[in-house]
mmCIF file of C-alpha atoms in Angstrom:
data_model
loop_
_atom_site.group_PDB
_atom_site.id
_atom_site.type_symbol
_atom_site.label_atom_id
_atom_site.label_comp_id
_atom_site.label_asym_id
_atom_site.label_seq_id
_atom_site.Cartn_x
_atom_site.Cartn_y
_atom_site.Cartn_z
ATOM 1 C CA UNK A 2 112.854 80.704 112.524
ATOM 2 C CA UNK A 3 112.825 83.807 109.948
ATOM 3 C CA UNK A 4 110.142 86.251 110.730
ATOM 4 C CA UNK A 5 109.294 89.968 110.939
ATOM 5 C CA UNK A 6 108.587 91.982 114.213
ATOM 6 C CA UNK A 7 107.395 95.386 114.677
ATOM 7 C CA UNK A 8 107.370 96.489 118.366
ATOM 8 C CA UNK A 9 106.820 99.594 120.295
ATOM 9 C CA UNK A 10 109.997 100.071 122.890
ATOM 10 C CA UNK A 11 113.417 101.157 123.294
ATOM 11 C CA UNK A 12 115.914 99.306 121.160
ATOM 12 C CA UNK A 13 118.712 99.758 123.866
ATOM 13 C CA UNK A 14 116.601 97.133 126.066
ATOM 14 C CA UNK A 15 115.900 94.743 122.801
ATOM 15 C CA UNK A 16 116.215 91.094 123.480
ATOM 16 C CA UNK A 17 117.720 90.761 119.755
ATOM 17 C CA UNK A 18 121.247 89.500 119.497
ATOM 18 C CA UNK A 19 122.092 92.536 117.341
ATOM 19 C CA UNK A 20 120.865 96.238 117.409
ATOM 20 C CA UNK A 21 121.455 98.744 114.594
ATOM 21 C CA UNK A 22 122.475 101.932 115.718
ATOM 22 C CA UNK A 23 121.355 105.206 113.248
ATOM 23 C CA UNK A 24 124.950 106.865 113.704
ATOM 24 C CA UNK A 25 126.699 109.749 111.890
ATOM 25 C CA UNK A 26 129.816 109.260 110.101
ATOM 26 C CA UNK A 27 132.221 109.717 112.977
ATOM 27 C CA UNK A 28 130.820 106.841 115.002
ATOM 28 C CA UNK A 29 131.651 108.708 118.206
ATOM 29 C CA UNK A 30 128.085 109.015 119.348
ATOM 30 C CA UNK A 31 125.225 112.020 118.686
ATOM 31 C CA UNK A 32 121.983 112.606 119.272
ATOM 32 C CA UNK A 33 118.739 110.473 119.422
ATOM 33 C CA UNK A 34 118.955 106.685 119.466
ATOM 34 C CA UNK A 35 122.817 107.275 118.433
ATOM 35 C CA UNK A 36 123.272 108.904 121.510
ATOM 36 C CA UNK A 37 120.916 106.888 123.716
ATOM 37 C CA UNK A 38 122.723 103.479 122.499
ATOM 38 C CA UNK A 39 126.123 105.065 123.114
ATOM 39 C CA UNK A 40 125.121 106.382 126.607
ATOM 40 C CA UNK A 41 123.423 102.716 127.538
ATOM 41 C CA UNK A 42 126.423 100.590 126.112
ATOM 42 C CA UNK A 43 128.897 102.635 127.764
ATOM 43 C CA UNK A 44 132.846 104.264 127.631
ATOM 44 C CA UNK A 45 133.968 100.949 126.099
ATOM 45 C CA UNK A 46 131.662 101.291 122.927
ATOM 46 C CA UNK A 47 133.260 104.656 122.190
ATOM 47 C CA UNK A 48 136.484 103.583 122.527
ATOM 48 C CA UNK A 49 136.096 100.491 120.122
ATOM 49 C CA UNK A 50 134.246 102.915 117.564
ATOM 50 C CA UNK A 51 137.537 105.315 117.820
ATOM 51 C CA UNK A 52 139.495 102.139 116.052
ATOM 52 C CA UNK A 53 136.992 101.798 113.083
ATOM 53 C CA UNK A 54 137.978 104.903 111.077
ATOM 54 C CA UNK A 55 134.276 106.335 110.885
ATOM 55 C CA UNK A 56 131.522 104.851 108.544
ATOM 56 C CA UNK A 57 130.120 106.404 105.371
ATOM 57 C CA UNK A 58 126.571 107.002 103.975
ATOM 58 C CA UNK A 59 124.879 103.523 103.244
ATOM 59 C CA UNK A 60 127.780 101.599 104.789
ATOM 60 C CA UNK A 61 127.841 99.143 108.004
ATOM 61 C CA UNK A 62 130.364 98.565 111.060
ATOM 62 C CA UNK A 63 130.067 95.820 113.970
ATOM 63 C CA UNK A 64 131.015 96.427 117.392
ATOM 64 C CA UNK A 65 129.984 94.576 120.946
ATOM 65 C CA UNK A 66 127.542 95.400 122.643
ATOM 66 C CA UNK A 67 129.050 95.757 126.066
ATOM 67 C CA UNK A 68 126.027 96.975 128.788
ATOM 68 C CA UNK A 69 123.421 96.070 126.344
ATOM 69 C CA UNK A 70 121.259 92.934 126.141
ATOM 70 C CA UNK A 71 122.517 92.769 122.432
ATOM 71 C CA UNK A 72 125.894 90.977 122.177
ATOM 72 C CA UNK A 73 126.527 93.218 118.758
ATOM 73 C CA UNK A 74 125.928 96.583 117.508
ATOM 74 C CA UNK A 75 125.911 97.648 113.894
ATOM 75 C CA UNK A 76 126.233 100.863 113.334
ATOM 76 C CA UNK A 77 124.810 102.140 109.922
ATOM 77 C CA UNK A 78 124.817 105.807 108.496
ATOM 78 C CA UNK A 79 121.526 107.155 106.902
ATOM 79 C CA UNK A 80 121.487 109.609 104.380
ATOM 80 C CA UNK A 81 120.315 113.275 105.387
ATOM 81 C CA UNK A 82 117.327 113.477 103.367
ATOM 82 C CA UNK A 83 117.177 115.876 100.002
ATOM 83 C CA UNK A 84 114.302 114.854 98.270
ATOM 84 C CA UNK A 85 116.895 113.309 95.513
ATOM 85 C CA UNK A 86 117.303 109.729 94.110
ATOM 86 C CA UNK A 87 120.198 108.695 96.201
ATOM 87 C CA UNK A 88 118.350 108.883 99.084
ATOM 88 C CA UNK A 89 116.365 106.175 98.670
ATOM 89 C CA UNK A 90 119.567 104.055 97.429
ATOM 90 C CA UNK A 91 121.394 105.315 100.527
ATOM 91 C CA UNK A 92 118.858 104.346 102.672
ATOM 92 C CA UNK A 93 118.079 100.950 101.090
ATOM 93 C CA UNK A 94 121.786 100.370 101.464
ATOM 94 C CA UNK A 95 121.757 100.896 105.139
ATOM 95 C CA UNK A 96 119.132 97.807 105.666
ATOM 96 C CA UNK A 97 121.044 95.375 102.996
ATOM 97 C CA UNK A 98 124.355 96.159 104.126
ATOM 98 C CA UNK A 99 123.494 95.733 107.890
ATOM 99 C CA UNK A 100 121.856 92.369 107.282
ATOM 100 C CA UNK A 101 124.829 91.061 104.895
ATOM 101 C CA UNK A 102 126.987 92.055 108.158
ATOM 102 C CA UNK A 103 124.723 90.032 110.591
ATOM 103 C CA UNK A 104 124.625 87.201 108.248
ATOM 104 C CA UNK A 105 128.642 87.314 107.880
ATOM 105 C CA UNK A 106 128.281 87.159 111.601
ATOM 106 C CA UNK A 107 125.957 84.363 112.014
ATOM 107 C CA UNK A 108 123.743 86.535 114.059
ATOM 108 C CA UNK A 109 120.125 84.920 114.026
ATOM 109 C CA UNK A 110 117.774 88.132 115.564
ATOM 110 C CA UNK A 111 118.635 92.321 114.698
ATOM 111 C CA UNK A 112 116.567 95.219 115.525
ATOM 112 C CA UNK A 113 116.674 98.037 113.322
ATOM 113 C CA UNK A 114 115.606 101.799 114.532
ATOM 114 C CA UNK A 115 113.626 104.075 111.965
ATOM 115 C CA UNK A 116 116.959 104.925 110.251
ATOM 116 C CA UNK A 117 116.939 109.078 108.995
ATOM 117 C CA UNK A 118 113.663 109.773 110.085
ATOM 118 C CA UNK A 119 114.809 112.065 113.215
ATOM 119 C CA UNK A 120 117.002 114.658 112.001
ATOM 120 C CA UNK A 121 117.721 113.532 109.255
ATOM 121 C CA UNK A 122 114.316 114.422 107.871
ATOM 122 C CA UNK A 123 113.518 111.255 105.617
ATOM 123 C CA UNK A 124 109.431 111.159 105.026
ATOM 124 C CA UNK A 125 108.585 108.644 107.964
ATOM 125 C CA UNK A 126 105.945 106.704 105.473
ATOM 126 C CA UNK A 127 108.456 106.698 102.392
ATOM 127 C CA UNK A 128 111.319 105.541 104.701
ATOM 128 C CA UNK A 129 109.199 102.689 106.281
ATOM 129 C CA UNK A 130 108.229 101.082 102.718
ATOM 130 C CA UNK A 131 111.814 101.175 101.785
ATOM 131 C CA UNK A 132 112.831 99.586 104.947
ATOM 132 C CA UNK A 133 110.095 96.969 105.134
ATOM 133 C CA UNK A 134 110.502 95.964 100.914
ATOM 134 C CA UNK A 135 113.955 96.036 100.965
ATOM 135 C CA UNK A 136 114.250 93.876 104.179
ATOM 136 C CA UNK A 137 111.551 91.517 102.721
ATOM 137 C CA UNK A 138 113.033 91.149 99.535
ATOM 138 C CA UNK A 139 116.364 90.605 101.453
ATOM 139 C CA UNK A 140 114.797 87.688 103.197
ATOM 140 C CA UNK A 141 113.430 86.540 100.193
ATOM 141 C CA UNK A 142 116.959 86.281 98.438
ATOM 142 C CA UNK A 143 118.211 84.405 101.540
ATOM 143 C CA UNK A 144 115.281 81.771 102.313
ATOM 144 C CA UNK A 145 118.116 79.416 103.845
ATOM 145 C CA UNK A 146 119.327 81.898 106.551
ATOM 146 C CA UNK A 147 116.916 81.959 109.253
ATOM 147 C CA UNK A 148 116.769 85.590 111.054
ATOM 148 C CA UNK A 149 114.403 87.444 112.837
ATOM 149 C CA UNK A 150 114.075 90.879 111.836
ATOM 150 C CA UNK A 151 112.740 93.453 114.311
ATOM 151 C CA UNK A 152 111.615 97.259 113.434
ATOM 152 C CA UNK A 153 111.973 98.812 117.136
ATOM 153 C CA UNK A 154 109.691 101.919 117.247
ATOM 154 C CA UNK A 155 110.460 104.390 119.808
ATOM 155 C CA UNK A 156 106.772 106.373 119.447
ATOM 156 C CA UNK A 157 103.621 105.136 118.522
ATOM 157 C CA UNK A 158 103.328 107.323 115.667
ATOM 158 C CA UNK A 159 106.423 105.397 113.901
ATOM 159 C CA UNK A 160 104.627 101.907 115.397
ATOM 160 C CA UNK A 161 101.460 102.785 113.484
ATOM 161 C CA UNK A 162 103.391 103.683 110.055
ATOM 162 C CA UNK A 163 105.177 100.663 110.434
ATOM 163 C CA UNK A 164 102.137 98.406 111.124
ATOM 164 C CA UNK A 165 100.402 100.165 108.060
ATOM 165 C CA UNK A 166 103.268 100.302 105.460
ATOM 166 C CA UNK A 167 103.685 96.329 106.403
ATOM 167 C CA UNK A 168 100.090 95.457 105.874
ATOM 168 C CA UNK A 169 100.458 97.792 102.157
ATOM 169 C CA UNK A 170 103.444 95.578 101.433
ATOM 170 C CA UNK A 171 102.011 92.265 102.231
ATOM 171 C CA UNK A 172 98.193 92.625 101.288
ATOM 172 C CA UNK A 173 97.004 91.452 104.622
ATOM 173 C CA UNK A 174 94.747 94.193 105.023
ATOM 174 C CA UNK A 175 92.654 95.170 102.467
ATOM 175 C CA UNK A 176 91.594 98.636 103.161
ATOM 176 C CA UNK A 177 95.026 99.517 104.594
ATOM 177 C CA UNK A 178 96.014 98.693 100.604
ATOM 178 C CA UNK A 179 93.490 100.987 99.680
ATOM 179 C CA UNK A 180 94.062 103.697 101.737
ATOM 180 C CA UNK A 181 98.076 103.395 100.729
ATOM 181 C CA UNK A 182 97.064 103.203 97.048
ATOM 182 C CA UNK A 183 94.901 106.381 97.339
ATOM 183 C CA UNK A 184 98.252 108.026 99.670
ATOM 184 C CA UNK A 185 100.790 107.253 97.122
ATOM 185 C CA UNK A 186 98.712 108.479 93.971
ATOM 186 C CA UNK A 187 97.370 112.155 95.489
ATOM 187 C CA UNK A 188 100.417 112.523 97.008
ATOM 188 C CA UNK A 189 102.267 111.593 93.493
ATOM 189 C CA UNK A 190 105.009 109.873 95.599
ATOM 190 C CA UNK A 191 108.247 107.934 93.894
ATOM 191 C CA UNK A 192 108.461 104.566 96.151
ATOM 192 C CA UNK A 193 111.100 102.137 96.064
ATOM 193 C CA UNK A 194 109.494 98.830 94.933
ATOM 194 C CA UNK A 195 106.171 100.449 93.957
ATOM 195 C CA UNK A 196 104.959 102.231 90.818
ATOM 196 C CA UNK A 197 101.748 103.917 89.675
ATOM 197 C CA UNK A 198 100.145 103.551 86.255
ATOM 198 C CA UNK A 199 97.034 105.377 84.930
ATOM 199 C CA UNK A 200 95.599 103.399 82.079
ATOM 200 C CA UNK A 201 92.268 104.003 80.012
ATOM 201 C CA UNK A 202 89.316 101.883 80.502
ATOM 202 C CA UNK A 203 89.771 99.242 77.968
ATOM 203 C CA UNK A 204 93.213 97.803 79.523
ATOM 204 C CA UNK A 205 92.116 98.307 82.953
ATOM 205 C CA UNK A 206 89.085 96.066 82.381
ATOM 206 C CA UNK A 207 91.283 93.714 80.201
ATOM 207 C CA UNK A 208 93.735 93.464 83.320
ATOM 208 C CA UNK A 209 90.818 93.579 85.804
ATOM 209 C CA UNK A 210 89.390 90.216 83.706
ATOM 210 C CA UNK A 211 92.478 88.560 83.617
ATOM 211 C CA UNK A 212 92.269 88.980 79.818
ATOM 212 C CA UNK A 213 95.717 91.181 80.072
ATOM 213 C CA UNK A 214 98.085 89.723 81.967
ATOM 214 C CA UNK A 215 101.326 91.932 80.353
ATOM 215 C CA UNK A 216 101.560 95.724 80.500
ATOM 216 C CA UNK A 217 103.594 97.731 77.626
ATOM 217 C CA UNK A 218 105.907 100.541 78.264
ATOM 218 C CA UNK A 219 108.887 102.223 76.800
ATOM 219 C CA UNK A 220 112.068 100.844 78.746
ATOM 220 C CA UNK A 221 112.849 104.405 79.690
ATOM 221 C CA UNK A 222 114.806 105.379 83.140
ATOM 222 C CA UNK A 223 111.512 105.018 85.256
ATOM 223 C CA UNK A 224 110.838 101.771 83.861
ATOM 224 C CA UNK A 225 114.228 100.470 84.211
ATOM 225 C CA UNK A 226 113.862 100.764 87.917
ATOM 226 C CA UNK A 227 111.020 98.217 87.741
ATOM 227 C CA UNK A 228 111.872 94.897 89.274
ATOM 228 C CA UNK A 229 110.453 91.619 89.809
ATOM 229 C CA UNK A 230 108.504 91.108 92.990
ATOM 230 C CA UNK A 231 107.098 94.952 93.155
ATOM 231 C CA UNK A 232 104.066 96.488 93.455
ATOM 232 C CA UNK A 233 102.127 98.144 90.645
ATOM 233 C CA UNK A 234 99.065 100.269 91.276
ATOM 234 C CA UNK A 235 96.892 100.475 88.185
ATOM 235 C CA UNK A 236 94.707 103.499 88.238
ATOM 236 C CA UNK A 237 91.394 103.803 85.842
ATOM 237 C CA UNK A 238 92.072 107.035 84.131
ATOM 238 C CA UNK A 239 93.410 110.052 86.061
ATOM 239 C CA UNK A 240 90.642 108.732 88.962
ATOM 240 C CA UNK A 241 92.499 108.090 92.182
ATOM 241 C CA UNK A 242 90.024 105.679 94.002
ATOM 242 C CA UNK A 243 89.513 102.963 91.220
ATOM 243 C CA UNK A 244 92.520 100.563 91.359
ATOM 244 C CA UNK A 245 94.123 97.361 90.698
ATOM 245 C CA UNK A 246 96.802 95.771 93.064
ATOM 246 C CA UNK A 247 99.177 93.505 91.305
ATOM 247 C CA UNK A 248 103.089 92.234 91.581
ATOM 248 C CA UNK A 249 105.554 91.984 88.751
ATOM 249 C CA UNK A 250 106.132 88.596 87.818
ATOM 250 C CA UNK A 251 108.681 88.608 84.857
ATOM 251 C CA UNK A 252 110.268 91.477 83.081
ATOM 252 C CA UNK A 253 111.009 91.180 79.075
ATOM 253 C CA UNK A 254 112.955 93.715 77.101
ATOM 254 C CA UNK A 255 112.507 94.018 73.026
ATOM 255 C CA UNK A 256 113.610 96.471 70.757
ATOM 256 C CA UNK A 257 110.564 97.208 69.064
ATOM 257 C CA UNK A 258 106.864 96.991 69.676
ATOM 258 C CA UNK A 259 106.804 94.575 66.800
ATOM 259 C CA UNK A 260 109.258 92.163 68.815
ATOM 260 C CA UNK A 261 107.120 92.123 71.380
ATOM 261 C CA UNK A 262 103.838 91.302 69.657
ATOM 262 C CA UNK A 263 105.953 88.779 67.591
ATOM 263 C CA UNK A 264 106.706 87.010 70.958
ATOM 264 C CA UNK A 265 104.826 84.415 73.248
ATOM 265 C CA UNK A 266 103.771 87.425 75.015
ATOM 266 C CA UNK A 267 101.077 88.649 72.420
ATOM 267 C CA UNK A 268 98.221 86.614 73.820
ATOM 268 C CA UNK A 269 98.698 87.909 77.262
ATOM 269 C CA UNK A 270 98.830 92.074 76.372
ATOM 270 C CA UNK A 271 94.700 92.271 75.740
ATOM 271 C CA UNK A 272 95.095 92.653 72.379
ATOM 272 C CA UNK A 273 92.163 90.748 71.572
ATOM 273 C CA UNK A 274 91.700 89.920 67.634
ATOM 274 C CA UNK A 275 93.955 92.507 66.605
ATOM 275 C CA UNK A 276 96.845 91.240 64.350
ATOM 276 C CA UNK A 277 100.195 92.094 65.090
ATOM 277 C CA UNK A 278 100.607 94.998 63.059
ATOM 278 C CA UNK A 279 97.344 96.338 64.211
ATOM 279 C CA UNK A 280 98.334 95.790 67.777
ATOM 280 C CA UNK A 281 102.076 97.861 67.176
ATOM 281 C CA UNK A 282 99.837 100.669 65.641
ATOM 282 C CA UNK A 283 97.790 101.087 68.711
ATOM 283 C CA UNK A 284 101.178 101.505 70.583
ATOM 284 C CA UNK A 285 101.594 104.506 68.314
ATOM 285 C CA UNK A 286 98.785 106.571 69.691
ATOM 286 C CA UNK A 287 100.773 106.913 73.107
ATOM 287 C CA UNK A 288 104.477 107.168 71.937
ATOM 288 C CA UNK A 289 106.433 107.893 68.950
ATOM 289 C CA UNK A 290 108.556 105.581 66.838
ATOM 290 C CA UNK A 291 111.608 108.427 67.951
ATOM 291 C CA UNK A 292 111.046 107.004 71.684
ATOM 292 C CA UNK A 293 110.423 103.479 70.718
ATOM 293 C CA UNK A 294 113.994 103.520 68.509
ATOM 294 C CA UNK A 295 115.701 105.221 71.472
ATOM 295 C CA UNK A 296 114.686 103.648 74.362
ATOM 296 C CA UNK A 297 113.052 100.207 73.490
ATOM 297 C CA UNK A 298 110.222 98.362 74.660
ATOM 298 C CA UNK A 299 109.657 96.778 78.368
ATOM 299 C CA UNK A 300 106.825 93.752 78.622
ATOM 300 C CA UNK A 301 105.874 94.069 82.345
ATOM 301 C CA UNK A 302 104.136 90.514 83.157
ATOM 302 C CA UNK A 303 101.889 90.904 86.405
ATOM 303 C CA UNK A 304 99.583 88.767 88.583
ATOM 304 C CA UNK A 305 96.564 90.496 90.333
ATOM 305 C CA UNK A 306 97.051 90.446 94.116
ATOM 306 C CA UNK A 307 93.803 88.887 95.634
#
């Protein structure tokens, strides 16, 4: 049966069929969890790893578990954090490629450490959000493949971070969601699967009341990163205390605001009694015609998370 487990413990003692090693590119052992796994598995692991030709960042390779309880070890190389966009892409690939490899081997339980959060310096909350969001997304895309995914946290700090991140992502705990929203807004964080948007009073209230279920933005580089299933926190103005938590249910691309407002989405945009031309004109208060022509327009269909 599929599921997510968050545990506090030593990954080398995990009962899962497979554990994941946060390896370096050589795959020949190192510090932290990498060194611990090599020591626990024994010299035979080192000998097999020598035959694999190393591993690039974000990729994954598999070996036997040898002296471990786990039958297999998947070795993946996390990114050294530099504060750039590719950091997120590489970390995401570590989790997705590990799961794809596990699926190819018919593995039904897998345990991940907190990849890249030690000596590689990836911020722990951001890494936890990327890990959980992408694992949950992969599981949703593979509903018939039953697998239990364990996140094994070596220390209490990591364990609490993962518990909080899971509650924030799933909305299981409203207090955690509120704390997370404020944390993201105040620190101006950019996280995989999460977007923050600030709204004036009227559109904010229209979303709250349900009159507005489509948010309109330019289809620029920032909005091209939005995917169905992502979370959006809508904040009232620049105040980081009052917000609406919503999920992206559909994305609609148009060449112009007029094309969007002329579509079936019009009644979902909160435009009230405005005509199509009046609604288009209202958008030019925020965006120029040149921007519209350069990027095009995105209609983001949303559903409030209760």
